[in-house]
Amino acid sequence: MPRRRMVMELGMGVDIRGRDATEAACRAVENAIRQNSLSVADAFGLAREQMLITAIIGVQAPDEVDVAAVAALFPYGQVAVEVRHGGMDAPGNEGTTGPTLANAVVLVDLDLPEDHPALDAGQTRREFAVPEPGGTAA
Amino acid sequence: MSASADLSLRRIILEMGTGNDLYGENYTKAACRAVQDAIHHSSLLLFRSLDIDPATMEIAVTVAAQQPDAVDREAVARELPYGRVSVEVTPGGLDIDHPDTGRRSVIVNVALDVRVPIPAR
């Protein structure tokens, strides 16, 4: 079935003192998914459990992220978690441990049935302006 | 769009955000920041994936502020790059008075109900 990318959600999370990459990653995912209420699956006639979710985490210590703990945050959907080097370990103050920042991107795809009318390109097709990379802000 | 297409507006997402104006007591500025907060936690990739014209999107913005009449609804609507936008302002948000300076910080919430015409199966 044609898999189409529907929505990207973005978030950032911090563990202030603990240097806990999993805590920061979980907060980043919560920040991403709790600021939106998604109804794309229903809008396209699918069950929300059919959402195909890819969570991509950026932290400085990717090996320390408990991937299962991150996946458990999603109330429904088929979840894959990917952890990359990124985020930030912010500087501490006078010898203390600094905050650990995690970035999270959550990609939501749907496998639409072959005969879904929304796949009929040209039905509502319009050209629209998307800013070019490196372009200046309007 | 073919004439036979049975399109109905379906909500695809409700985006929520919070903005403030810490010193200026400007509810419109706080509302505009709340809209920016709301729209930059997601990207509606389906417009490109499914060749849907974003101009067909309908966005109903609800703004909650302690002084609803102080919110410039047209300025709020201009924060949104695509779609047909309506803005409603209701009492809400949070104001914090600072007795030592006599000033006030204002916090405004927004919710964006985003609907897109989707062909019925």
PDB file of C-alpha atoms in Angstrom:
ATOM      1  CA  MET A   1       0.000   0.000   0.000  1.00  0.00           C
ATOM      2  CA  PRO A   2       1.278   3.484  -0.759  1.00  0.00           C
ATOM      3  CA  ARG A   3       2.933   4.907   2.307  1.00  0.00           C
ATOM      4  CA  ARG A   4       2.565   8.654   2.564  1.00  0.00           C
ATOM      5  CA  ARG A   5       4.145  11.032   5.039  1.00  0.00           C
ATOM      6  CA  MET A   6       1.411  13.070   6.681  1.00  0.00           C
ATOM      7  CA  VAL A   7       2.836  15.079   9.547  1.00  0.00           C
ATOM      8  CA  MET A   8       6.103  15.884  11.261  1.00  0.00           C
ATOM      9  CA  GLU A   9       6.045  16.918  14.911  1.00  0.00           C
ATOM     10  CA  LEU A  10       8.990  18.589  16.624  1.00  0.00           C
ATOM     11  CA  GLY A  11      10.051  18.875  20.228  1.00  0.00           C
ATOM     12  CA  MET A  12      12.895  19.614  22.610  1.00  0.00           C
ATOM     13  CA  GLY A  13      13.429  18.195  26.082  1.00  0.00           C
ATOM     14  CA  VAL A  14      15.892  18.777  28.878  1.00  0.00           C
ATOM     15  CA  ASP A  15      17.207  16.902  31.867  1.00  0.00           C
ATOM     16  CA  ILE A  16      18.489  19.818  33.919  1.00  0.00           C
ATOM     17  CA  ARG A  17      20.904  18.155  36.312  1.00  0.00           C
ATOM     18  CA  GLY A  18      20.868  14.427  35.866  1.00  0.00           C
ATOM     19  CA  ARG A  19      22.670  14.029  32.502  1.00  0.00           C
ATOM     20  CA  ASP A  20      19.962  11.475  31.764  1.00  0.00           C
ATOM     21  CA  ALA A  21      19.679  11.165  27.981  1.00  0.00           C
ATOM     22  CA  THR A  22      16.568   8.979  28.233  1.00  0.00           C
ATOM     23  CA  GLU A  23      14.779  11.518  30.426  1.00  0.00           C
ATOM     24  CA  ALA A  24      15.650  14.330  28.036  1.00  0.00           C
ATOM     25  CA  ALA A  25      14.610  12.231  25.028  1.00  0.00           C
ATOM     26  CA  CYS A  26      11.270  11.321  26.614  1.00  0.00           C
ATOM     27  CA  ARG A  27      10.569  14.957  27.433  1.00  0.00           C
ATOM     28  CA  ALA A  28      11.446  15.937  23.877  1.00  0.00           C
ATOM     29  CA  VAL A  29       8.994  13.399  22.502  1.00  0.00           C
ATOM     30  CA  GLU A  30       6.285  14.536  24.922  1.00  0.00           C
ATOM     31  CA  ASN A  31       6.975  18.122  23.882  1.00  0.00           C
ATOM     32  CA  ALA A  32       6.564  17.111  20.257  1.00  0.00           C
ATOM     33  CA  ILE A  33       3.414  15.027  20.542  1.00  0.00           C
ATOM     34  CA  ARG A  34       1.546  16.832  23.321  1.00  0.00           C
ATOM     35  CA  GLN A  35       1.353  20.162  21.544  1.00  0.00           C
ATOM     36  CA  ASN A  36      -0.726  18.749  18.709  1.00  0.00           C
ATOM     37  CA  SER A  37      -3.803  16.609  18.557  1.00  0.00           C
ATOM     38  CA  LEU A  38      -3.594  14.497  15.439  1.00  0.00           C
ATOM     39  CA  SER A  39      -6.649  13.308  13.582  1.00  0.00           C
ATOM     40  CA  VAL A  40      -5.082  12.573  10.200  1.00  0.00           C
ATOM     41  CA  ALA A  41      -5.725   8.848  10.430  1.00  0.00           C
ATOM     42  CA  ASP A  42      -9.400   9.347  11.070  1.00  0.00           C
ATOM     43  CA  ALA A  43      -9.595  12.057   8.404  1.00  0.00           C
ATOM     44  CA  PHE A  44      -8.316   9.557   5.835  1.00  0.00           C
ATOM     45  CA  GLY A  45     -10.541   6.730   7.060  1.00  0.00           C
ATOM     46  CA  LEU A  46      -7.920   4.746   8.975  1.00  0.00           C
ATOM     47  CA  ALA A  47      -7.714   3.725  12.619  1.00  0.00           C
ATOM     48  CA  ARG A  48      -5.238   5.694  14.697  1.00  0.00           C
ATOM     49  CA  GLU A  49      -3.540   2.423  15.573  1.00  0.00           C
ATOM     50  CA  GLN A  50      -2.561   2.248  11.897  1.00  0.00           C
ATOM     51  CA  MET A  51      -0.346   5.307  12.152  1.00  0.00           C
ATOM     52  CA  LEU A  52       3.249   4.469  11.280  1.00  0.00           C
ATOM     53  CA  ILE A  53       5.409   6.458  13.657  1.00  0.00           C
ATOM     54  CA  THR A  54       9.113   7.094  13.383  1.00  0.00           C
ATOM     55  CA  ALA A  55      10.669   8.897  16.330  1.00  0.00           C
ATOM     56  CA  ILE A  56      14.126  10.310  15.683  1.00  0.00           C
ATOM     57  CA  ILE A  57      16.053  11.468  18.739  1.00  0.00           C
ATOM     58  CA  GLY A  58      19.175  13.617  18.792  1.00  0.00           C
ATOM     59  CA  VAL A  59      21.306  13.471  21.952  1.00  0.00           C
ATOM     60  CA  GLN A  60      25.018  13.712  22.703  1.00  0.00           C
ATOM     61  CA  ALA A  61      25.069  10.180  24.159  1.00  0.00           C
ATOM     62  CA  PRO A  62      22.915   8.111  21.799  1.00  0.00           C
ATOM     63  CA  ASP A  63      23.910   4.796  23.384  1.00  0.00           C
ATOM     64  CA  GLU A  64      22.426   5.865  26.713  1.00  0.00           C
ATOM     65  CA  VAL A  65      18.874   6.285  25.429  1.00  0.00           C
ATOM     66  CA  ASP A  66      16.423   3.579  26.472  1.00  0.00           C
ATOM     67  CA  VAL A  67      14.649   3.103  23.165  1.00  0.00           C
ATOM     68  CA  ALA A  68      11.835   1.040  24.687  1.00  0.00           C
ATOM     69  CA  ALA A  69      11.078   3.816  27.184  1.00  0.00           C
ATOM     70  CA  VAL A  70      10.792   6.290  24.327  1.00  0.00           C
ATOM     71  CA  ALA A  71       8.560   3.991  22.291  1.00  0.00           C
ATOM     72  CA  ALA A  72       6.291   3.455  25.306  1.00  0.00           C
ATOM     73  CA  LEU A  73       5.332   7.150  25.291  1.00  0.00           C
ATOM     74  CA  PHE A  74       3.156   6.778  22.211  1.00  0.00           C
ATOM     75  CA  PRO A  75      -0.449   5.958  23.094  1.00  0.00           C
ATOM     76  CA  TYR A  76      -1.043   4.233  19.768  1.00  0.00           C
ATOM     77  CA  GLY A  77       0.566   3.531  16.423  1.00  0.00           C
ATOM     78  CA  GLN A  78       3.371   1.319  15.203  1.00  0.00           C
ATOM     79  CA  VAL A  79       6.482   2.928  16.593  1.00  0.00           C
ATOM     80  CA  ALA A  80      10.097   2.806  15.457  1.00  0.00           C
ATOM     81  CA  VAL A  81      12.721   4.755  17.407  1.00  0.00           C
ATOM     82  CA  GLU A  82      16.000   5.941  15.959  1.00  0.00           C
ATOM     83  CA  VAL A  83      18.663   7.666  18.058  1.00  0.00           C
ATOM     84  CA  ARG A  84      21.356   9.843  16.550  1.00  0.00           C
ATOM     85  CA  HIS A  85      24.209  11.936  17.799  1.00  0.00           C
ATOM     86  CA  GLY A  86      22.881  15.441  18.286  1.00  0.00           C
ATOM     87  CA  GLY A  87      21.073  17.461  20.907  1.00  0.00           C
ATOM     88  CA  MET A  88      23.362  19.311  23.249  1.00  0.00           C
ATOM     89  CA  ASP A  89      25.105  18.920  26.574  1.00  0.00           C
ATOM     90  CA  ALA A  90      24.963  22.474  27.851  1.00  0.00           C
ATOM     91  CA  PRO A  91      27.780  23.854  29.982  1.00  0.00           C
ATOM     92  CA  GLY A  92      27.553  23.532  33.748  1.00  0.00           C
ATOM     93  CA  ASN A  93      28.283  26.248  36.242  1.00  0.00           C
ATOM     94  CA  GLU A  94      31.349  26.243  38.503  1.00  0.00           C
ATOM     95  CA  GLY A  95      32.058  22.554  38.121  1.00  0.00           C
ATOM     96  CA  THR A  96      28.465  21.307  38.211  1.00  0.00           C
ATOM     97  CA  THR A  97      26.981  19.065  35.564  1.00  0.00           C
ATOM     98  CA  GLY A  98      25.127  21.020  32.903  1.00  0.00           C
ATOM     99  CA  PRO A  99      21.745  20.265  31.366  1.00  0.00           C
ATOM    100  CA  THR A 100      21.277  17.581  28.726  1.00  0.00           C
ATOM    101  CA  LEU A 101      19.136  18.660  25.758  1.00  0.00           C
ATOM    102  CA  ALA A 102      17.435  16.272  23.376  1.00  0.00           C
ATOM    103  CA  ASN A 103      15.761  17.040  20.075  1.00  0.00           C
ATOM    104  CA  ALA A 104      12.900  14.888  18.835  1.00  0.00           C
ATOM    105  CA  VAL A 105      11.251  14.595  15.461  1.00  0.00           C
ATOM    106  CA  VAL A 106       8.181  12.414  15.146  1.00  0.00           C
ATOM    107  CA  LEU A 107       7.199  11.396  11.623  1.00  0.00           C
ATOM    108  CA  VAL A 108       3.696  10.132  11.072  1.00  0.00           C
ATOM    109  CA  ASP A 109       3.022   8.088   7.934  1.00  0.00           C
ATOM    110  CA  LEU A 110      -0.095   6.355   6.710  1.00  0.00           C
ATOM    111  CA  ASP A 111      -0.333   3.336   4.447  1.00  0.00           C
ATOM    112  CA  LEU A 112      -3.240   4.419   2.282  1.00  0.00           C
ATOM    113  CA  PRO A 113      -5.199   1.787   0.390  1.00  0.00           C
ATOM    114  CA  GLU A 114      -4.326   1.660  -3.319  1.00  0.00           C
ATOM    115  CA  ASP A 115      -7.802   2.874  -4.231  1.00  0.00           C
ATOM    116  CA  HIS A 116      -7.874   5.772  -1.793  1.00  0.00           C
ATOM    117  CA  PRO A 117      -9.129   8.804  -3.746  1.00  0.00           C
ATOM    118  CA  ALA A 118      -6.646  11.061  -1.975  1.00  0.00           C
ATOM    119  CA  LEU A 119      -3.923   9.297  -3.975  1.00  0.00           C
ATOM    120  CA  ASP A 120      -5.479  10.505  -7.190  1.00  0.00           C
ATOM    121  CA  ALA A 121      -2.902  13.166  -8.004  1.00  0.00           C
ATOM    122  CA  GLY A 122      -4.410  16.070  -9.835  1.00  0.00           C
ATOM    123  CA  GLN A 123      -7.614  15.921  -7.892  1.00  0.00           C
ATOM    124  CA  THR A 124      -6.698  18.953  -5.849  1.00  0.00           C
ATOM    125  CA  ARG A 125      -3.228  19.602  -7.200  1.00  0.00           C
ATOM    126  CA  ARG A 126      -1.961  23.149  -7.041  1.00  0.00           C
ATOM    127  CA  GLU A 127       1.454  24.668  -7.218  1.00  0.00           C
ATOM    128  CA  PHE A 128       2.410  26.515  -4.081  1.00  0.00           C
ATOM    129  CA  ALA A 129       5.480  28.327  -2.990  1.00  0.00           C
ATOM    130  CA  VAL A 130       7.870  26.557  -0.653  1.00  0.00           C
ATOM    131  CA  PRO A 131      10.829  28.641   0.506  1.00  0.00           C
ATOM    132  CA  GLU A 132      14.119  27.584  -1.061  1.00  0.00           C
ATOM    133  CA  PRO A 133      16.887  26.361   1.235  1.00  0.00           C
ATOM    134  CA  GLY A 134      19.060  29.256   2.284  1.00  0.00           C
ATOM    135  CA  GLY A 135      16.525  31.812   1.163  1.00  0.00           C
ATOM    136  CA  THR A 136      16.078  34.960   3.143  1.00  0.00           C
ATOM    137  CA  ALA A 137      13.084  35.357   5.357  1.00  0.00           C
ATOM    138  CA  ALA A 138      10.196  37.319   3.956  1.00  0.00           C
TER     139      ALA A 138
ATOM    140  CA  MET B   1     -10.290  19.367  -8.798  1.00  0.00           C
ATOM    141  CA  SER B   2     -12.712  17.130 -10.632  1.00  0.00           C
ATOM    142  CA  ALA B   3     -16.339  18.109 -10.340  1.00  0.00           C
ATOM    143  CA  SER B   4     -17.337  14.637  -9.225  1.00  0.00           C
ATOM    144  CA  ALA B   5     -14.943  14.573  -6.295  1.00  0.00           C
ATOM    145  CA  ASP B   6     -16.873  14.223  -3.057  1.00  0.00           C
ATOM    146  CA  LEU B   7     -14.759  16.403  -0.835  1.00  0.00           C
ATOM    147  CA  SER B   8     -15.459  17.103   2.774  1.00  0.00           C
ATOM    148  CA  LEU B   9     -13.518  19.231   5.211  1.00  0.00           C
ATOM    149  CA  ARG B  10     -11.937  16.992   7.814  1.00  0.00           C
ATOM    150  CA  ARG B  11      -9.843  18.071  10.732  1.00  0.00           C
ATOM    151  CA  ILE B  12      -6.303  16.776  10.342  1.00  0.00           C
ATOM    152  CA  ILE B  13      -4.716  18.392  13.379  1.00  0.00           C
ATOM    153  CA  LEU B  14      -5.341  20.676  16.323  1.00  0.00           C
ATOM    154  CA  GLU B  15      -2.227  22.711  16.997  1.00  0.00           C
ATOM    155  CA  MET B  16      -1.809  24.376  20.375  1.00  0.00           C
ATOM    156  CA  GLY B  17       0.590  27.020  21.539  1.00  0.00           C
ATOM    157  CA  THR B  18       1.375  29.577  24.187  1.00  0.00           C
ATOM    158  CA  GLY B  19       2.937  33.002  23.868  1.00  0.00           C
ATOM    159  CA  ASN B  20       3.672  35.874  26.150  1.00  0.00           C
ATOM    160  CA  ASP B  21       4.596  39.501  26.249  1.00  0.00           C
ATOM    161  CA  LEU B  22       6.641  39.795  29.409  1.00  0.00           C
ATOM    162  CA  TYR B  23       6.919  43.568  29.658  1.00  0.00           C
ATOM    163  CA  GLY B  24       4.952  45.269  26.885  1.00  0.00           C
ATOM    164  CA  GLU B  25       1.444  44.213  27.960  1.00  0.00           C
ATOM    165  CA  ASN B  26       0.701  43.646  24.279  1.00  0.00           C
ATOM    166  CA  TYR B  27      -1.919  40.913  23.944  1.00  0.00           C
ATOM    167  CA  THR B  28      -1.671  40.867  20.170  1.00  0.00           C
ATOM    168  CA  LYS B  29       2.071  40.269  20.308  1.00  0.00           C
ATOM    169  CA  ALA B  30       1.551  37.461  22.825  1.00  0.00           C
ATOM    170  CA  ALA B  31      -1.169  35.961  20.620  1.00  0.00           C
ATOM    171  CA  CYS B  32       1.049  36.102  17.525  1.00  0.00           C
ATOM    172  CA  ARG B  33       3.853  34.400  19.452  1.00  0.00           C
ATOM    173  CA  ALA B  34       1.415  31.742  20.590  1.00  0.00           C
ATOM    174  CA  VAL B  35       0.453  31.107  16.969  1.00  0.00           C
ATOM    175  CA  GLN B  36       4.118  30.803  15.986  1.00  0.00           C
ATOM    176  CA  ASP B  37       4.633  28.378  18.880  1.00  0.00           C
ATOM    177  CA  ALA B  38       1.620  26.361  17.765  1.00  0.00           C
ATOM    178  CA  ILE B  39       2.506  26.116  14.083  1.00  0.00           C
ATOM    179  CA  HIS B  40       6.199  25.353  14.556  1.00  0.00           C
ATOM    180  CA  HIS B  41       5.687  22.177  16.521  1.00  0.00           C
ATOM    181  CA  SER B  42       4.494  20.400  13.415  1.00  0.00           C
ATOM    182  CA  SER B  43       4.815  20.348   9.657  1.00  0.00           C
ATOM    183  CA  LEU B  44       1.865  19.359   7.528  1.00  0.00           C
ATOM    184  CA  LEU B  45       3.734  17.235   5.009  1.00  0.00           C
ATOM    185  CA  LEU B  46       0.584  15.767   3.536  1.00  0.00           C
ATOM    186  CA  PHE B  47       0.110  18.788   1.288  1.00  0.00           C
ATOM    187  CA  ARG B  48       3.165  17.737  -0.645  1.00  0.00           C
ATOM    188  CA  SER B  49       2.717  13.997  -0.212  1.00  0.00           C
ATOM    189  CA  LEU B  50      -0.803  14.076  -1.595  1.00  0.00           C
ATOM    190  CA  ASP B  51      -0.668  17.167  -3.836  1.00  0.00           C
ATOM    191  CA  ILE B  52      -3.241  19.041  -1.826  1.00  0.00           C
ATOM    192  CA  ASP B  53      -3.381  22.788  -2.296  1.00  0.00           C
ATOM    193  CA  PRO B  54      -2.688  24.409   1.106  1.00  0.00           C
ATOM    194  CA  ALA B  55      -4.891  27.315   0.089  1.00  0.00           C
ATOM    195  CA  THR B  56      -7.858  24.954   0.484  1.00  0.00           C
ATOM    196  CA  MET B  57      -7.025  24.555   4.173  1.00  0.00           C
ATOM    197  CA  GLU B  58      -9.405  26.127   6.657  1.00  0.00           C
ATOM    198  CA  ILE B  59      -7.954  27.276   9.937  1.00  0.00           C
ATOM    199  CA  ALA B  60     -10.126  28.247  12.879  1.00  0.00           C
ATOM    200  CA  VAL B  61      -7.989  30.016  15.456  1.00  0.00           C
ATOM    201  CA  THR B  62      -9.188  30.297  19.028  1.00  0.00           C
ATOM    202  CA  VAL B  63      -7.260  32.797  21.128  1.00  0.00           C
ATOM    203  CA  ALA B  64      -7.606  32.894  24.903  1.00  0.00           C
ATOM    204  CA  ALA B  65      -6.465  36.093  26.599  1.00  0.00           C
ATOM    205  CA  GLN B  66      -7.393  37.952  29.764  1.00  0.00           C
ATOM    206  CA  GLN B  67      -8.373  41.010  27.702  1.00  0.00           C
ATOM    207  CA  PRO B  68      -9.991  39.583  24.563  1.00  0.00           C
ATOM    208  CA  ASP B  69     -10.807  43.014  23.135  1.00  0.00           C
ATOM    209  CA  ALA B  70      -7.112  43.925  23.135  1.00  0.00           C
ATOM    210  CA  VAL B  71      -6.268  41.210  20.586  1.00  0.00           C
ATOM    211  CA  ASP B  72      -6.012  42.366  16.959  1.00  0.00           C
ATOM    212  CA  ARG B  73      -7.607  39.418  15.172  1.00  0.00           C
ATOM    213  CA  GLU B  74      -6.372  40.446  11.736  1.00  0.00           C
ATOM    214  CA  ALA B  75      -2.792  40.633  12.980  1.00  0.00           C
ATOM    215  CA  VAL B  76      -3.179  37.125  14.396  1.00  0.00           C
ATOM    216  CA  ALA B  77      -4.561  35.856  11.079  1.00  0.00           C
ATOM    217  CA  ARG B  78      -1.572  37.330   9.212  1.00  0.00           C
ATOM    218  CA  GLU B  79       0.762  34.979  11.107  1.00  0.00           C
ATOM    219  CA  LEU B  80      -0.552  32.079   9.032  1.00  0.00           C
ATOM    220  CA  PRO B  81       1.008  31.666   5.584  1.00  0.00           C
ATOM    221  CA  TYR B  82      -1.695  29.540   3.952  1.00  0.00           C
ATOM    222  CA  GLY B  83      -5.364  28.870   4.162  1.00  0.00           C
ATOM    223  CA  ARG B  84      -8.614  30.610   4.945  1.00  0.00           C
ATOM    224  CA  VAL B  85      -8.285  31.849   8.486  1.00  0.00           C
ATOM    225  CA  SER B  86     -10.882  32.811  11.056  1.00  0.00           C
ATOM    226  CA  VAL B  87      -9.977  34.098  14.498  1.00  0.00           C
ATOM    227  CA  GLU B  88     -12.108  33.974  17.625  1.00  0.00           C
ATOM    228  CA  VAL B  89     -10.997  35.469  20.926  1.00  0.00           C
ATOM    229  CA  THR B  90     -12.251  34.215  24.265  1.00  0.00           C
ATOM    230  CA  PRO B  91     -11.422  35.064  27.881  1.00  0.00           C
ATOM    231  CA  GLY B  92      -8.525  32.999  29.168  1.00  0.00           C
ATOM    232  CA  GLY B  93      -4.771  32.963  29.283  1.00  0.00           C
ATOM    233  CA  LEU B  94      -3.090  34.393  32.345  1.00  0.00           C
ATOM    234  CA  ASP B  95      -1.955  37.823  33.482  1.00  0.00           C
ATOM    235  CA  ILE B  96       0.646  38.283  36.176  1.00  0.00           C
ATOM    236  CA  ASP B  97       0.883  41.660  37.888  1.00  0.00           C
ATOM    237  CA  HIS B  98       4.238  42.782  39.239  1.00  0.00           C
ATOM    238  CA  PRO B  99       3.486  45.073  42.191  1.00  0.00           C
ATOM    239  CA  ASP B 100       7.041  46.313  42.495  1.00  0.00           C
ATOM    240  CA  THR B 101       7.113  47.730  38.967  1.00  0.00           C
ATOM    241  CA  GLY B 102       3.427  48.279  38.367  1.00  0.00           C
ATOM    242  CA  ARG B 103       3.742  46.300  35.157  1.00  0.00           C
ATOM    243  CA  ARG B 104       2.104  43.162  33.945  1.00  0.00           C
ATOM    244  CA  SER B 105       3.176  40.048  32.060  1.00  0.00           C
ATOM    245  CA  VAL B 106       0.538  38.597  29.761  1.00  0.00           C
ATOM    246  CA  ILE B 107       0.236  34.973  28.654  1.00  0.00           C
ATOM    247  CA  VAL B 108      -1.990  33.951  25.773  1.00  0.00           C
ATOM    248  CA  ASN B 109      -3.057  30.503  24.556  1.00  0.00           C
ATOM    249  CA  VAL B 110      -4.122  29.551  21.067  1.00  0.00           C
ATOM    250  CA  ALA B 111      -5.588  26.488  19.399  1.00  0.00           C
ATOM    251  CA  LEU B 112      -5.647  26.077  15.627  1.00  0.00           C
ATOM    252  CA  ASP B 113      -8.265  23.755  14.214  1.00  0.00           C
ATOM    253  CA  VAL B 114      -6.936  22.783  10.784  1.00  0.00           C
ATOM    254  CA  ARG B 115      -9.316  21.311   8.235  1.00  0.00           C
ATOM    255  CA  VAL B 116      -8.550  20.088   4.747  1.00  0.00           C
ATOM    256  CA  PRO B 117     -10.882  18.893   1.981  1.00  0.00           C
ATOM    257  CA  ILE B 118     -10.429  15.152   1.709  1.00  0.00           C
ATOM    258  CA  PRO B 119     -12.172  13.012  -0.897  1.00  0.00           C
ATOM    259  CA  ALA B 120     -14.542  10.504   0.618  1.00  0.00           C
ATOM    260  CA  ARG B 121     -13.772   6.844  -0.037  1.00  0.00           C
TER     261      ARG B 121
END
